[in-house]
């Protein structure tokens, strides 16, 4: 995944105070941790960076002034323990509809359509080279950084070094820190210019450093890959990422559809793809009333029902799952697809309404998942969240139990599924 979400879940100042209060009595003091950090840089990080090919000049320039950022979330300083996850019995998952703020989508679409016109020539060149439609690129640009307007104030080196030294995912952040040093070594950015989010994601596309090294593009021809200040570089880098992940040129992301009664919602998932013509033959139609094009009818598509029969229904293309490579979430990919349609065609909200779902406790959904597994179903990850394997397993069980398949957990099923 190229990025980690860039919105803090809690006030940094409060987090810092809470951190200080949460330290157990035997934990090292901040001064002691700072000293351990310097030792770690010299004795642990430097040998790893050297082995990875980072020059000593770059390493010293970057790490000499590196400081721990105590405001970051998910820190586990020496002598302390990771914060326990909230008990699942206390956590609800929200309705998918909450993700699609109409006010926000309208704002992003208006600005995105304007910027798509301003950068039309660049976007045409990008689509010709990478095969990715301009509206998809602009939608991701808007979602990730507000079209480059979001403030990205943190020293990426400080953030990544802090997390590599004392976070819940130290190995991952060590890899990203060394990648960031390679960016400096390559001349695309100085240490001072290497700014990122609180999670270390860089620039307007919000690439993690490893993704920058693989996918960033110099599209304006100035010799550096500048995803901070160059719109052409930022847009082309997003398109290159999607192209490298398998974007199929000439195809969109998917279609909102109507699934008729008698066609089971338990057929969703990327592993149950079939020609869109086959879906159409079963009675599935586009919500717009338009026919699927001849080219699309021959190509593969997948059913997607993120709220079962209680919300909008879709036939998506393999490109939908390419968008998920950017952020592994069905709702994120649907957000990008809807925003792109608004930018390109003046589209509006999904026509299907999100029903009254998402109010169950995760522990209840977890119990349903365990019950389905005991009956031989593959529900995917048993985590209290209803992913597509859980949804379709539930739909299949409902059908075999003489119930109308809804493919979504609700309270009425708790006592029946045991």
Tab-separated table of C-alpha atoms in Angstrom:
chain	number	residue	atom	x	y	z
A	1	UNK	CA	0.000	0.000	0.000
A	2	UNK	CA	1.517	3.379	-0.958
A	3	UNK	CA	0.132	5.437	1.807
A	4	UNK	CA	-1.258	5.608	5.315
A	5	UNK	CA	-4.170	7.859	6.163
A	6	UNK	CA	-3.040	11.400	6.912
A	7	UNK	CA	-5.713	12.564	9.317
A	8	UNK	CA	-4.801	12.412	13.016
A	9	UNK	CA	-7.362	10.616	15.157
A	10	UNK	CA	-6.484	12.651	18.240
A	11	UNK	CA	-5.028	15.982	19.206
A	12	UNK	CA	-1.258	15.677	19.275
A	13	UNK	CA	-0.934	17.809	22.379
A	14	UNK	CA	-3.405	15.699	24.323
A	15	UNK	CA	-1.697	12.568	23.041
A	16	UNK	CA	1.606	13.835	24.414
A	17	UNK	CA	0.141	14.500	27.832
A	18	UNK	CA	-1.613	11.144	27.838
A	19	UNK	CA	1.595	9.457	26.834
A	20	UNK	CA	3.413	10.943	29.791
A	21	UNK	CA	0.693	9.801	32.164
A	22	UNK	CA	0.524	6.336	30.653
A	23	UNK	CA	4.173	5.438	31.162
A	24	UNK	CA	4.618	2.724	33.772
A	25	UNK	CA	6.845	3.457	36.725
A	26	UNK	CA	9.708	1.373	35.319
A	27	UNK	CA	9.692	3.083	31.919
A	28	UNK	CA	12.731	4.998	30.818
A	29	UNK	CA	12.603	8.774	31.148
A	30	UNK	CA	12.364	10.891	28.020
A	31	UNK	CA	16.001	11.896	28.413
A	32	UNK	CA	17.025	8.260	28.668
A	33	UNK	CA	14.956	7.372	25.599
A	34	UNK	CA	16.576	10.216	23.653
A	35	UNK	CA	19.990	8.817	24.575
A	36	UNK	CA	18.928	5.305	23.508
A	37	UNK	CA	17.726	6.808	20.218
A	38	UNK	CA	21.174	8.255	19.456
A	39	UNK	CA	22.800	4.914	20.265
A	40	UNK	CA	20.270	3.120	18.058
A	41	UNK	CA	21.075	5.445	15.146
A	42	UNK	CA	24.799	4.721	15.372
A	43	UNK	CA	24.854	1.077	16.379
A	44	UNK	CA	21.729	-0.330	14.732
A	45	UNK	CA	20.384	1.918	11.977
A	46	UNK	CA	23.683	2.894	10.381
A	47	UNK	CA	24.847	-0.704	9.702
A	48	UNK	CA	21.444	-1.441	8.118
A	49	UNK	CA	21.557	1.705	5.975
A	50	UNK	CA	25.135	1.003	4.902
A	51	UNK	CA	24.221	-2.536	3.927
A	52	UNK	CA	21.285	-1.139	1.902
A	53	UNK	CA	23.613	1.159	-0.044
A	54	UNK	CA	22.966	4.506	1.646
A	55	UNK	CA	26.000	6.793	1.514
A	56	UNK	CA	27.569	7.868	4.793
A	57	UNK	CA	27.348	11.520	3.716
A	58	UNK	CA	23.581	11.292	3.294
A	59	UNK	CA	23.133	9.257	6.458
A	60	UNK	CA	25.067	11.732	8.612
A	61	UNK	CA	23.323	14.734	7.045
A	62	UNK	CA	19.910	13.193	7.696
A	63	UNK	CA	20.410	11.615	11.096
A	64	UNK	CA	22.725	14.116	12.812
A	65	UNK	CA	19.820	16.474	13.411
A	66	UNK	CA	17.073	13.855	13.675
A	67	UNK	CA	14.880	14.194	16.741
A	68	UNK	CA	12.152	12.061	18.242
A	69	UNK	CA	8.646	13.364	17.570
A	70	UNK	CA	6.837	12.602	20.801
A	71	UNK	CA	3.511	13.859	19.440
A	72	UNK	CA	3.027	10.907	17.094
A	73	UNK	CA	0.415	8.219	17.824
A	74	UNK	CA	1.141	4.532	18.427
A	75	UNK	CA	4.509	5.052	20.108
A	76	UNK	CA	5.938	2.328	22.325
A	77	UNK	CA	8.987	3.793	24.098
A	78	UNK	CA	11.469	1.438	25.739
A	79	UNK	CA	10.077	0.103	28.990
A	80	UNK	CA	6.427	0.674	28.075
A	81	UNK	CA	3.849	-1.634	26.540
A	82	UNK	CA	1.690	-1.154	23.449
A	83	UNK	CA	-1.697	0.349	24.184
A	84	UNK	CA	-4.332	-2.372	24.349
A	85	UNK	CA	-6.927	-2.380	21.595
A	86	UNK	CA	-10.421	-1.412	22.629
A	87	UNK	CA	-12.508	-4.451	23.437
A	88	UNK	CA	-14.535	-5.466	20.403
A	89	UNK	CA	-17.679	-5.576	22.509
A	90	UNK	CA	-17.369	-1.802	22.890
A	91	UNK	CA	-16.785	-0.987	19.225
A	92	UNK	CA	-19.429	-0.549	16.548
A	93	UNK	CA	-18.629	-0.329	12.879
A	94	UNK	CA	-20.397	2.530	11.138
A	95	UNK	CA	-22.709	2.411	8.148
A	96	UNK	CA	-20.829	2.504	4.825
A	97	UNK	CA	-22.970	5.518	3.958
A	98	UNK	CA	-21.115	7.598	6.554
A	99	UNK	CA	-18.039	7.460	4.314
A	100	UNK	CA	-19.727	9.319	1.453
A	101	UNK	CA	-20.176	12.863	2.712
A	102	UNK	CA	-22.154	14.593	-0.008
A	103	UNK	CA	-20.862	17.999	1.021
A	104	UNK	CA	-17.277	16.822	0.731
A	105	UNK	CA	-17.836	14.984	-2.549
A	106	UNK	CA	-19.507	18.030	-4.104
A	107	UNK	CA	-16.657	20.269	-2.974
A	108	UNK	CA	-13.981	17.928	-4.313
A	109	UNK	CA	-15.876	17.402	-7.574
A	110	UNK	CA	-16.268	21.123	-8.228
A	111	UNK	CA	-12.610	21.856	-7.601
A	112	UNK	CA	-11.542	18.698	-9.413
A	113	UNK	CA	-13.518	19.522	-12.557
A	114	UNK	CA	-11.968	22.992	-12.630
A	115	UNK	CA	-8.438	21.635	-12.188
A	116	UNK	CA	-9.041	18.916	-14.786
A	117	UNK	CA	-9.689	21.679	-17.317
A	118	UNK	CA	-6.666	23.695	-16.230
A	119	UNK	CA	-4.384	20.652	-16.529
A	120	UNK	CA	-6.187	19.078	-19.486
A	121	UNK	CA	-3.121	18.977	-21.749
A	122	UNK	CA	-0.998	17.335	-19.044
A	123	UNK	CA	-3.746	14.815	-18.283
A	124	UNK	CA	-4.077	13.898	-21.958
A	125	UNK	CA	-0.337	13.210	-22.113
A	126	UNK	CA	-0.554	11.167	-18.929
A	127	UNK	CA	-3.450	9.081	-20.225
A	128	UNK	CA	-1.639	8.487	-23.505
A	129	UNK	CA	1.488	7.300	-21.706
A	130	UNK	CA	-0.004	5.352	-18.800
A	131	UNK	CA	-3.520	4.474	-19.970
A	132	UNK	CA	-5.163	5.831	-16.811
A	133	UNK	CA	-8.091	8.271	-17.257
A	134	UNK	CA	-7.430	11.798	-16.075
A	135	UNK	CA	-10.501	11.889	-13.868
A	136	UNK	CA	-9.269	8.908	-11.846
A	137	UNK	CA	-5.890	10.560	-11.325
A	138	UNK	CA	-7.486	13.873	-10.318
A	139	UNK	CA	-9.894	12.105	-7.948
A	140	UNK	CA	-7.035	10.414	-6.091
A	141	UNK	CA	-5.100	13.695	-6.040
A	142	UNK	CA	-8.098	15.391	-4.443
A	143	UNK	CA	-8.779	12.634	-1.943
A	144	UNK	CA	-5.174	12.332	-0.804
A	145	UNK	CA	-4.068	15.946	-0.467
A	146	UNK	CA	-6.919	18.249	-1.438
A	147	UNK	CA	-5.290	18.712	-4.872
A	148	UNK	CA	-2.009	19.620	-3.212
A	149	UNK	CA	-3.503	22.142	-0.795
A	150	UNK	CA	-3.168	20.027	2.356
A	151	UNK	CA	-0.377	21.031	4.685
A	152	UNK	CA	2.344	18.396	4.898
A	153	UNK	CA	4.475	19.913	7.656
A	154	UNK	CA	6.444	17.104	9.234
A	155	UNK	CA	10.061	16.181	8.719
A	156	UNK	CA	9.739	12.771	7.104
A	157	UNK	CA	13.094	11.737	8.541
A	158	UNK	CA	12.022	12.603	12.093
A	159	UNK	CA	8.672	10.845	11.720
A	160	UNK	CA	10.099	7.706	10.144
A	161	UNK	CA	13.038	7.555	12.551
A	162	UNK	CA	10.718	7.945	15.547
A	163	UNK	CA	8.430	5.188	14.316
A	164	UNK	CA	11.320	2.930	13.306
A	165	UNK	CA	12.746	3.299	16.816
A	166	UNK	CA	9.597	3.043	18.944
A	167	UNK	CA	6.298	2.231	17.285
A	168	UNK	CA	4.076	-0.814	16.922
A	169	UNK	CA	5.431	-1.399	13.387
A	170	UNK	CA	9.125	-0.750	13.748
A	171	UNK	CA	10.290	-3.062	10.936
A	172	UNK	CA	8.006	-1.455	8.375
A	173	UNK	CA	9.105	2.057	9.311
A	174	UNK	CA	12.785	1.099	9.312
A	175	UNK	CA	12.347	-0.009	5.698
A	176	UNK	CA	10.601	3.262	4.863
A	177	UNK	CA	13.272	5.330	6.628
A	178	UNK	CA	16.038	3.688	4.630
A	179	UNK	CA	13.999	4.288	1.454
A	180	UNK	CA	13.727	7.969	2.420
A	181	UNK	CA	17.506	8.130	2.743
A	182	UNK	CA	17.782	6.665	-0.762
A	183	UNK	CA	15.533	9.485	-2.024
A	184	UNK	CA	18.004	12.001	-0.614
A	185	UNK	CA	20.932	10.009	-1.998
A	186	UNK	CA	19.316	10.065	-5.450
A	187	UNK	CA	19.115	13.855	-5.484
A	188	UNK	CA	15.326	14.199	-5.773
A	189	UNK	CA	15.083	15.882	-2.384
A	190	UNK	CA	17.272	17.286	0.358
A	191	UNK	CA	16.729	16.260	3.968
A	192	UNK	CA	15.105	19.637	4.709
A	193	UNK	CA	12.789	19.308	1.697
A	194	UNK	CA	11.635	15.799	2.598
A	195	UNK	CA	8.278	16.654	4.152
A	196	UNK	CA	5.551	14.156	4.931
A	197	UNK	CA	2.460	13.360	6.967
A	198	UNK	CA	2.454	12.189	10.574
A	199	UNK	CA	2.729	8.653	9.142
A	200	UNK	CA	5.614	9.444	6.789
A	201	UNK	CA	3.574	9.620	3.558
A	202	UNK	CA	5.136	12.052	1.097
A	203	UNK	CA	3.874	14.870	-1.079
A	204	UNK	CA	0.676	15.417	-3.025
A	205	UNK	CA	0.111	11.714	-3.901
A	206	UNK	CA	0.902	10.666	-0.311
A	207	UNK	CA	3.401	8.000	-1.309
A	208	UNK	CA	5.358	6.145	1.306
A	209	UNK	CA	9.102	6.372	0.499
A	210	UNK	CA	9.287	2.836	-0.925
A	211	UNK	CA	6.463	3.738	-3.320
A	212	UNK	CA	8.220	6.957	-4.272
A	213	UNK	CA	11.308	5.013	-5.310
A	214	UNK	CA	9.235	2.609	-7.428
A	215	UNK	CA	6.594	4.855	-8.950
A	216	UNK	CA	7.467	8.569	-8.781
A	217	UNK	CA	7.940	10.147	-12.213
A	218	UNK	CA	9.687	13.265	-13.510
A	219	UNK	CA	6.983	14.381	-15.942
A	220	UNK	CA	7.871	18.059	-16.280
A	221	UNK	CA	11.402	17.265	-17.448
A	222	UNK	CA	13.356	19.229	-14.852
A	223	UNK	CA	15.436	16.222	-13.795
A	224	UNK	CA	13.875	15.594	-10.373
A	225	UNK	CA	10.792	13.698	-9.240
A	226	UNK	CA	9.028	16.453	-7.333
A	227	UNK	CA	5.734	15.181	-5.910
A	228	UNK	CA	5.648	18.122	-3.497
A	229	UNK	CA	5.733	21.133	-5.804
A	230	UNK	CA	5.146	19.844	-9.345
A	231	UNK	CA	1.587	19.088	-10.445
A	232	UNK	CA	2.718	17.188	-13.591
A	233	UNK	CA	5.077	15.029	-11.532
A	234	UNK	CA	2.400	14.394	-8.903
A	235	UNK	CA	-0.317	13.437	-11.394
A	236	UNK	CA	1.967	11.291	-13.534
A	237	UNK	CA	3.280	9.504	-10.450
A	238	UNK	CA	-0.265	8.566	-9.399
A	239	UNK	CA	-0.982	7.299	-12.926
A	240	UNK	CA	2.276	5.352	-13.063
A	241	UNK	CA	1.437	3.702	-9.742
A	242	UNK	CA	-1.946	2.546	-11.057
A	243	UNK	CA	-0.489	1.453	-14.392
A	244	UNK	CA	2.235	-0.591	-12.696
A	245	UNK	CA	-0.419	-2.207	-10.496
A	246	UNK	CA	-2.279	-3.431	-13.578
A	247	UNK	CA	-4.717	-0.727	-14.717
A	248	UNK	CA	-6.513	-1.890	-17.867
A	249	UNK	CA	-6.541	0.957	-20.389
A	250	UNK	CA	-9.861	1.701	-22.018
A	251	UNK	CA	-11.938	0.499	-19.068
A	252	UNK	CA	-13.501	2.414	-16.221
A	253	UNK	CA	-13.832	1.366	-12.596
A	254	UNK	CA	-17.375	0.007	-12.562
A	255	UNK	CA	-21.116	0.702	-12.648
A	256	UNK	CA	-23.890	1.140	-10.151
A	257	UNK	CA	-26.495	-1.473	-11.027
A	258	UNK	CA	-29.827	-2.913	-10.001
A	259	UNK	CA	-29.755	-6.579	-9.007
A	260	UNK	CA	-33.220	-8.128	-9.446
A	261	UNK	CA	-34.941	-10.393	-6.961
A	262	UNK	CA	-33.904	-13.950	-7.632
A	263	UNK	CA	-30.264	-13.060	-8.337
A	264	UNK	CA	-28.324	-13.834	-5.183
A	265	UNK	CA	-26.227	-11.125	-3.596
A	266	UNK	CA	-23.970	-13.956	-2.454
A	267	UNK	CA	-22.006	-13.904	-5.718
A	268	UNK	CA	-19.718	-10.969	-4.976
A	269	UNK	CA	-15.948	-10.910	-4.904
A	270	UNK	CA	-12.968	-10.672	-7.256
A	271	UNK	CA	-12.663	-14.459	-7.359
A	272	UNK	CA	-16.160	-14.836	-8.831
A	273	UNK	CA	-15.609	-12.677	-11.909
A	274	UNK	CA	-17.432	-13.433	-15.141
A	275	UNK	CA	-18.188	-11.584	-18.378
A	276	UNK	CA	-20.381	-8.557	-17.795
A	277	UNK	CA	-22.687	-9.953	-20.493
A	278	UNK	CA	-23.350	-12.909	-18.183
A	279	UNK	CA	-24.320	-10.586	-15.334
A	280	UNK	CA	-26.580	-8.686	-17.743
A	281	UNK	CA	-28.159	-11.927	-18.942
A	282	UNK	CA	-29.188	-12.686	-15.357
A	283	UNK	CA	-31.184	-9.443	-15.303
A	284	UNK	CA	-28.657	-7.056	-13.770
A	285	UNK	CA	-28.996	-3.602	-15.344
A	286	UNK	CA	-27.159	-0.293	-15.028
A	287	UNK	CA	-28.913	2.126	-12.705
A	288	UNK	CA	-28.517	4.818	-15.392
A	289	UNK	CA	-30.637	2.801	-17.807
A	290	UNK	CA	-27.832	2.705	-20.359
A	291	UNK	CA	-26.657	-0.588	-21.825
A	292	UNK	CA	-23.181	-1.938	-21.171
A	293	UNK	CA	-20.975	-1.176	-24.179
A	294	UNK	CA	-20.087	-4.058	-26.476
A	295	UNK	CA	-16.469	-3.951	-25.322
A	296	UNK	CA	-17.393	-3.992	-21.652
A	297	UNK	CA	-19.964	-6.752	-22.144
A	298	UNK	CA	-17.211	-9.077	-23.344
A	299	UNK	CA	-14.866	-8.169	-20.480
A	300	UNK	CA	-14.928	-9.457	-16.928
A	301	UNK	CA	-16.765	-7.858	-14.050
A	302	UNK	CA	-17.450	-8.610	-10.402
A	303	UNK	CA	-20.470	-8.079	-8.181
A	304	UNK	CA	-19.935	-5.722	-5.226
A	305	UNK	CA	-22.581	-5.145	-2.534
A	306	UNK	CA	-20.845	-3.310	0.343
A	307	UNK	CA	-24.070	-3.147	2.391
A	308	UNK	CA	-25.648	-6.273	0.979
A	309	UNK	CA	-29.162	-5.600	-0.284
A	310	UNK	CA	-29.371	-2.592	2.079
A	311	UNK	CA	-27.344	-0.243	-0.129
A	312	UNK	CA	-26.087	0.587	-3.610
A	313	UNK	CA	-25.125	-2.407	-5.769
A	314	UNK	CA	-22.318	-2.535	-8.308
A	315	UNK	CA	-20.631	-4.440	-11.077
A	316	UNK	CA	-16.976	-3.427	-10.912
A	317	UNK	CA	-14.066	-4.015	-13.281
A	318	UNK	CA	-10.579	-5.241	-12.401
A	319	UNK	CA	-9.588	-1.552	-12.282
A	320	UNK	CA	-11.640	-1.204	-9.096
A	321	UNK	CA	-9.189	-3.555	-7.418
A	322	UNK	CA	-6.266	-1.563	-8.841
A	323	UNK	CA	-7.641	1.517	-7.063
A	324	UNK	CA	-7.716	-0.616	-3.905
A	325	UNK	CA	-3.966	-1.083	-4.308
A	326	UNK	CA	-3.720	2.610	-3.441
A	327	UNK	CA	-5.786	2.115	-0.292
A	328	UNK	CA	-7.102	-1.352	0.495
A	329	UNK	CA	-10.719	-0.421	1.109
A	330	UNK	CA	-13.848	-1.044	-0.953
A	331	UNK	CA	-15.306	2.226	0.286
A	332	UNK	CA	-12.174	4.173	-0.681
A	333	UNK	CA	-12.278	2.751	-4.200
A	334	UNK	CA	-16.004	3.531	-4.485
A	335	UNK	CA	-15.336	7.075	-3.258
A	336	UNK	CA	-12.657	7.533	-5.934
A	337	UNK	CA	-14.889	6.035	-8.627
A	338	UNK	CA	-17.853	8.228	-7.710
A	339	UNK	CA	-15.686	11.347	-7.467
A	340	UNK	CA	-14.091	10.578	-10.845
A	341	UNK	CA	-17.537	10.210	-12.441
A	342	UNK	CA	-18.588	13.553	-10.997
A	343	UNK	CA	-15.426	15.228	-12.324
A	344	UNK	CA	-15.718	13.728	-15.804
A	345	UNK	CA	-19.459	13.564	-16.376
A	346	UNK	CA	-21.094	15.763	-13.775
A	347	UNK	CA	-22.434	12.704	-11.989
A	348	UNK	CA	-24.053	12.753	-8.574
A	349	UNK	CA	-24.486	10.480	-5.567
A	350	UNK	CA	-25.063	6.770	-5.890
A	351	UNK	CA	-28.762	6.233	-6.547
A	352	UNK	CA	-29.171	3.361	-4.115
A	353	UNK	CA	-29.678	4.490	-0.520
A	354	UNK	CA	-27.543	3.175	2.305
A	355	UNK	CA	-29.911	1.424	4.662
A	356	UNK	CA	-29.991	1.357	8.441
A	357	UNK	CA	-26.904	-0.791	8.797
A	358	UNK	CA	-23.663	-0.650	10.737
A	359	UNK	CA	-25.084	-0.476	14.243
A	360	UNK	CA	-24.130	-3.932	15.435
A	361	UNK	CA	-21.286	-4.544	17.820
A	362	UNK	CA	-18.159	-6.016	16.285
A	363	UNK	CA	-18.357	-8.795	18.860
A	364	UNK	CA	-21.768	-9.782	17.465
A	365	UNK	CA	-20.442	-9.886	13.899
A	366	UNK	CA	-17.430	-11.829	15.184
A	367	UNK	CA	-19.762	-14.417	16.706
A	368	UNK	CA	-21.585	-14.716	13.363
A	369	UNK	CA	-18.303	-15.192	11.547
A	370	UNK	CA	-17.271	-17.947	13.951
A	371	UNK	CA	-20.633	-19.650	13.499
A	372	UNK	CA	-20.291	-19.514	9.705
A	373	UNK	CA	-16.741	-20.910	9.901
A	374	UNK	CA	-18.057	-23.764	12.039
A	375	UNK	CA	-20.545	-24.507	9.229
A	376	UNK	CA	-17.684	-24.718	6.720
A	377	UNK	CA	-17.801	-21.205	5.239
A	378	UNK	CA	-14.789	-19.099	4.288
A	379	UNK	CA	-15.512	-15.676	5.793
A	380	UNK	CA	-12.044	-14.247	5.213
A	381	UNK	CA	-10.546	-12.561	8.234
A	382	UNK	CA	-12.466	-13.324	11.433
A	383	UNK	CA	-12.319	-9.795	12.812
A	384	UNK	CA	-15.869	-8.600	13.437
A	385	UNK	CA	-15.973	-6.618	10.197
A	386	UNK	CA	-18.244	-7.782	7.338
A	387	UNK	CA	-15.975	-8.066	4.296
A	388	UNK	CA	-17.167	-9.547	1.025
A	389	UNK	CA	-16.421	-13.155	2.031
A	390	UNK	CA	-18.460	-12.721	5.205
A	391	UNK	CA	-21.273	-11.033	3.274
A	392	UNK	CA	-21.531	-13.697	0.599
A	393	UNK	CA	-21.209	-16.549	3.114
A	394	UNK	CA	-24.042	-15.016	5.082
A	395	UNK	CA	-26.130	-14.718	1.906
A	396	UNK	CA	-25.496	-18.333	0.989
A	397	UNK	CA	-26.424	-19.504	4.488
A	398	UNK	CA	-29.599	-17.366	4.407
A	399	UNK	CA	-30.670	-18.914	1.086
A	400	UNK	CA	-30.033	-22.465	2.317
A	401	UNK	CA	-31.959	-21.679	5.506
A	402	UNK	CA	-35.035	-20.522	3.606
A	403	UNK	CA	-34.412	-16.842	4.309
A	404	UNK	CA	-34.329	-14.028	1.767
A	405	UNK	CA	-30.587	-13.307	1.278
A	406	UNK	CA	-29.538	-9.854	2.463
A	407	UNK	CA	-25.779	-10.544	2.584
A	408	UNK	CA	-25.313	-8.292	5.593
A	409	UNK	CA	-25.337	-9.002	9.329
A	410	UNK	CA	-28.275	-7.727	11.367
A	411	UNK	CA	-29.570	-8.336	14.860
A	412	UNK	CA	-32.408	-10.621	13.712
A	413	UNK	CA	-29.867	-13.194	12.536
A	414	UNK	CA	-27.933	-13.476	15.796
A	415	UNK	CA	-30.170	-16.071	17.420
A	416	UNK	CA	-30.728	-18.011	14.179
A	417	UNK	CA	-27.069	-18.374	13.260
A	418	UNK	CA	-25.679	-20.744	15.854
